[in-house]
């Protein structure tokens, strides 16, 4: 819905509601079966702000940014089908005061090859959020090519999450260095913490 590349000083402020209306690509027009458009997708941008609004019924990644610097996601209420907030190879990111319910991971920190180069996520703070997920509340990966450094997670209320409250994974060779987790409350969670360092798990 909103797309940007090599842009600077972009802000989305509420109050307001964005409803993606559960739109799916039923005819597989993008070779991704049963996914629709991302609500926000930004690449190699600087100074991004998402603040004080509600986002519903996104059928792909809701707020996704890759290779971006200085990003604030503050006070977003979200009810979505796939991932909620997804920083990918981004730096100086703050995600706070959010209420997220997601069909996949609520917050998914990625380090993929989408920039056509190896990079990392660095200096990310996640705080004072309320998270619920059918998969993981906070997940590192699954794309973990470059890695993650200086990630601080604190004051998080995680509930009714089927898999892990926090999943730390490096399945593609990425580094993990400087992860701090403090004051996490969990209820009805499959596993409080899942750590997987090694090859990607695959089915039969």
CSV table of C-alpha atoms in Angstrom, one decimal:
chain,number,residue,atom,x,y,z
A,1,UNK,CA,0.0,0.0,0.0
A,2,UNK,CA,2.8,2.4,0.9
A,3,UNK,CA,6.2,1.8,-0.7
A,4,UNK,CA,9.5,3.8,-0.6
A,5,UNK,CA,13.1,3.3,-1.7
A,6,UNK,CA,16.1,5.6,-1.1
A,7,UNK,CA,13.8,8.2,0.6
A,8,UNK,CA,14.3,10.3,3.7
A,9,UNK,CA,12.1,11.9,6.4
A,10,UNK,CA,8.9,9.9,6.0
A,11,UNK,CA,6.3,9.9,8.8
A,12,UNK,CA,2.9,8.2,9.2
A,13,UNK,CA,1.0,9.7,12.2
A,14,UNK,CA,-2.4,9.0,13.6
A,15,UNK,CA,-4.9,8.9,15.1
A,16,UNK,CA,-6.4,6.8,12.3
A,17,UNK,CA,-7.2,3.3,11.1
A,18,UNK,CA,-5.8,1.5,8.1
A,19,UNK,CA,-7.8,-1.6,7.1
A,20,UNK,CA,-6.2,-3.8,4.4
A,21,UNK,CA,-9.6,-5.6,4.2
A,22,UNK,CA,-8.1,-9.1,4.2
A,23,UNK,CA,-7.1,-8.8,0.5
A,24,UNK,CA,-5.5,-12.0,-0.8
A,25,UNK,CA,-3.8,-12.8,-4.2
A,26,UNK,CA,-6.3,-15.6,-4.9
A,27,UNK,CA,-4.9,-16.1,-8.4
A,28,UNK,CA,-1.3,-16.3,-7.2
A,29,UNK,CA,-0.4,-13.3,-9.4
A,30,UNK,CA,2.9,-12.7,-7.5
A,31,UNK,CA,3.8,-16.4,-7.2
A,32,UNK,CA,3.1,-16.2,-3.5
A,33,UNK,CA,0.0,-18.3,-2.8
A,34,UNK,CA,-2.6,-16.7,-0.6
A,35,UNK,CA,-0.8,-13.5,0.3
A,36,UNK,CA,-1.8,-9.9,-0.5
A,37,UNK,CA,0.0,-6.6,-0.4
A,38,UNK,CA,2.2,-5.4,2.4
A,39,UNK,CA,0.8,-2.4,4.2
A,40,UNK,CA,4.2,-0.6,4.4
A,41,UNK,CA,7.4,-1.6,2.6
A,42,UNK,CA,10.5,0.5,2.6
A,43,UNK,CA,14.0,-0.1,1.4
A,44,UNK,CA,17.2,1.8,2.1
A,45,UNK,CA,15.4,4.8,3.7
A,46,UNK,CA,16.4,7.1,6.5
A,47,UNK,CA,14.3,8.7,9.3
A,48,UNK,CA,11.0,6.6,9.2
A,49,UNK,CA,8.3,7.1,11.7
A,50,UNK,CA,5.1,5.1,12.3
A,51,UNK,CA,3.1,6.4,15.2
A,52,UNK,CA,-0.4,6.4,16.9
A,53,UNK,CA,-2.6,4.5,14.5
A,54,UNK,CA,-4.3,1.1,14.1
A,55,UNK,CA,-3.6,-1.4,11.3
A,56,UNK,CA,-5.9,-4.3,10.6
A,57,UNK,CA,-6.2,-7.3,8.2
A,58,UNK,CA,-2.9,-7.2,6.3
A,59,UNK,CA,-2.3,-10.5,4.5
A,60,UNK,CA,1.4,-10.0,4.1
A,61,UNK,CA,4.1,-8.4,6.2
A,62,UNK,CA,2.4,-5.4,7.8
A,63,UNK,CA,5.3,-3.0,8.5
A,64,UNK,CA,8.5,-4.1,6.7
A,65,UNK,CA,11.7,-2.1,6.2
A,66,UNK,CA,15.0,-3.3,4.8
A,67,UNK,CA,18.3,-1.5,5.0
A,68,UNK,CA,16.7,1.4,6.8
A,69,UNK,CA,18.2,3.7,9.4
A,70,UNK,CA,16.7,5.6,12.3
A,71,UNK,CA,13.2,4.0,12.4
A,72,UNK,CA,10.5,4.6,15.1
A,73,UNK,CA,7.5,2.4,15.5
A,74,UNK,CA,5.5,3.8,18.4
A,75,UNK,CA,2.0,3.1,19.7
A,76,UNK,CA,0.7,1.0,16.9
A,77,UNK,CA,-2.3,-1.3,17.4
A,78,UNK,CA,-2.2,-4.2,15.0
A,79,UNK,CA,-4.3,-7.2,14.1
A,80,UNK,CA,-2.8,-8.9,11.1
A,81,UNK,CA,-2.6,-12.3,9.4
A,82,UNK,CA,1.2,-12.6,8.8
A,83,UNK,CA,4.1,-10.8,10.6
A,84,UNK,CA,3.5,-7.5,12.4
A,85,UNK,CA,6.7,-5.4,12.4
A,86,UNK,CA,9.7,-6.7,10.4
A,87,UNK,CA,13.1,-4.9,10.6
A,88,UNK,CA,15.4,-6.4,8.0
A,89,UNK,CA,19.1,-5.4,8.0
A,90,UNK,CA,18.1,-2.1,9.6
A,91,UNK,CA,19.9,0.0,12.2
A,92,UNK,CA,18.9,2.3,15.0
A,93,UNK,CA,15.4,1.1,15.3
A,94,UNK,CA,12.9,1.7,18.2
A,95,UNK,CA,9.7,-0.4,18.5
A,96,UNK,CA,7.7,0.6,21.6
A,97,UNK,CA,4.2,0.8,23.1
A,98,UNK,CA,2.7,-1.4,20.5
A,99,UNK,CA,-0.2,-3.9,20.8
A,100,UNK,CA,0.2,-6.6,18.2
A,101,UNK,CA,-1.7,-9.7,17.4
A,102,UNK,CA,-0.3,-11.6,14.4
A,103,UNK,CA,-1.1,-14.8,12.5
A,104,UNK,CA,2.6,-15.4,12.1
A,105,UNK,CA,5.4,-13.6,14.2
A,106,UNK,CA,4.4,-10.4,16.0
A,107,UNK,CA,7.9,-8.9,15.6
A,108,UNK,CA,10.3,-10.6,13.2
A,109,UNK,CA,13.8,-9.3,13.1
A,110,UNK,CA,15.4,-10.4,9.8
A,111,UNK,CA,18.8,-10.4,8.1
A,112,UNK,CA,18.1,-11.4,4.5
A,113,UNK,CA,19.7,-10.9,1.1
A,114,UNK,CA,17.0,-8.5,-0.1
A,115,UNK,CA,19.6,-5.7,-0.5
A,116,UNK,CA,21.7,-8.0,-2.7
A,117,UNK,CA,24.5,-7.8,-0.2
A,118,UNK,CA,25.3,-9.1,3.3
A,119,UNK,CA,24.3,-6.8,6.1
A,120,UNK,CA,23.1,-6.9,9.7
A,121,UNK,CA,20.5,-5.6,12.1
A,122,UNK,CA,22.2,-3.3,14.6
A,123,UNK,CA,21.0,-1.3,17.6
A,124,UNK,CA,17.4,-2.3,17.9
A,125,UNK,CA,15.2,-1.6,21.0
A,126,UNK,CA,11.9,-3.3,21.6
A,127,UNK,CA,10.1,-2.1,24.7
A,128,UNK,CA,6.7,-1.8,26.5
A,129,UNK,CA,4.8,-3.9,23.9
A,130,UNK,CA,1.9,-6.3,24.3
A,131,UNK,CA,2.2,-9.2,21.9
A,132,UNK,CA,0.1,-12.2,20.8
A,133,UNK,CA,1.0,-14.6,18.0
A,134,UNK,CA,0.0,-17.9,16.4
A,135,UNK,CA,3.8,-18.5,16.0
A,136,UNK,CA,6.4,-16.5,17.9
A,137,UNK,CA,5.9,-13.2,19.7
A,138,UNK,CA,9.5,-12.0,18.9
A,139,UNK,CA,11.6,-13.9,16.4
A,140,UNK,CA,15.2,-13.5,15.1
A,141,UNK,CA,14.9,-14.9,11.6
A,142,UNK,CA,14.1,-17.0,9.8
A,143,UNK,CA,16.3,-15.2,7.3
A,144,UNK,CA,19.6,-14.9,9.2
A,145,UNK,CA,22.4,-14.3,6.6
A,146,UNK,CA,24.2,-11.3,8.1
A,147,UNK,CA,23.1,-11.4,11.7
A,148,UNK,CA,22.0,-9.3,14.7
A,149,UNK,CA,24.0,-7.0,17.1
A,150,UNK,CA,23.0,-4.9,20.0
A,151,UNK,CA,19.3,-5.9,20.4
A,152,UNK,CA,17.6,-4.8,23.6
A,153,UNK,CA,14.2,-6.3,24.5
A,154,UNK,CA,12.5,-5.1,27.7
A,155,UNK,CA,9.1,-4.7,29.4
A,156,UNK,CA,7.2,-7.1,27.1
A,157,UNK,CA,3.8,-8.7,27.9
A,158,UNK,CA,3.5,-11.9,25.8
A,159,UNK,CA,0.3,-14.0,25.9
A,160,UNK,CA,-1.4,-16.8,24.0
A,161,UNK,CA,1.5,-17.5,21.7
A,162,UNK,CA,1.5,-21.0,20.2
A,163,UNK,CA,5.3,-21.5,19.6
A,164,UNK,CA,7.9,-19.4,21.5
A,165,UNK,CA,7.7,-16.2,23.4
A,166,UNK,CA,11.1,-15.3,22.1
A,167,UNK,CA,12.9,-17.3,19.3
A,168,UNK,CA,16.6,-16.6,18.7
A,169,UNK,CA,17.7,-18.4,15.5
A,170,UNK,CA,20.7,-18.3,13.2
A,171,UNK,CA,20.1,-20.9,10.5
A,172,UNK,CA,21.9,-19.2,7.6
A,173,UNK,CA,25.3,-18.5,9.3
A,174,UNK,CA,24.5,-15.0,10.7
A,175,UNK,CA,26.2,-13.7,13.8
A,176,UNK,CA,24.3,-13.0,17.1
A,177,UNK,CA,26.0,-10.6,19.4
A,178,UNK,CA,24.8,-8.4,22.3
A,179,UNK,CA,21.2,-9.6,22.9
A,180,UNK,CA,19.8,-8.2,26.2
A,181,UNK,CA,16.3,-9.4,27.4
A,182,UNK,CA,14.8,-8.0,30.6
A,183,UNK,CA,11.4,-8.0,32.4
A,184,UNK,CA,9.4,-10.2,30.1
A,185,UNK,CA,5.9,-11.4,31.3
A,186,UNK,CA,4.5,-14.5,29.6
A,187,UNK,CA,1.2,-16.4,29.9
A,188,UNK,CA,-0.2,-19.3,27.8
A,189,UNK,CA,3.0,-19.6,25.7
A,190,UNK,CA,4.2,-22.8,24.0
A,191,UNK,CA,7.9,-22.2,25.0
A,192,UNK,CA,9.2,-19.1,26.8
A,193,UNK,CA,12.5,-19.2,24.8
A,194,UNK,CA,13.6,-21.1,21.8
A,195,UNK,CA,17.2,-21.0,20.6
A,196,UNK,CA,18.3,-22.6,17.3
A,197,UNK,CA,21.9,-22.2,16.0
A,198,UNK,CA,22.6,-24.3,13.0
A,199,UNK,CA,21.2,-25.4,9.7
A,200,UNK,CA,17.6,-24.5,8.7
A,201,UNK,CA,15.1,-27.0,10.0
A,202,UNK,CA,13.3,-28.7,7.1
A,203,UNK,CA,10.4,-31.1,6.9
A,204,UNK,CA,10.6,-34.6,5.3
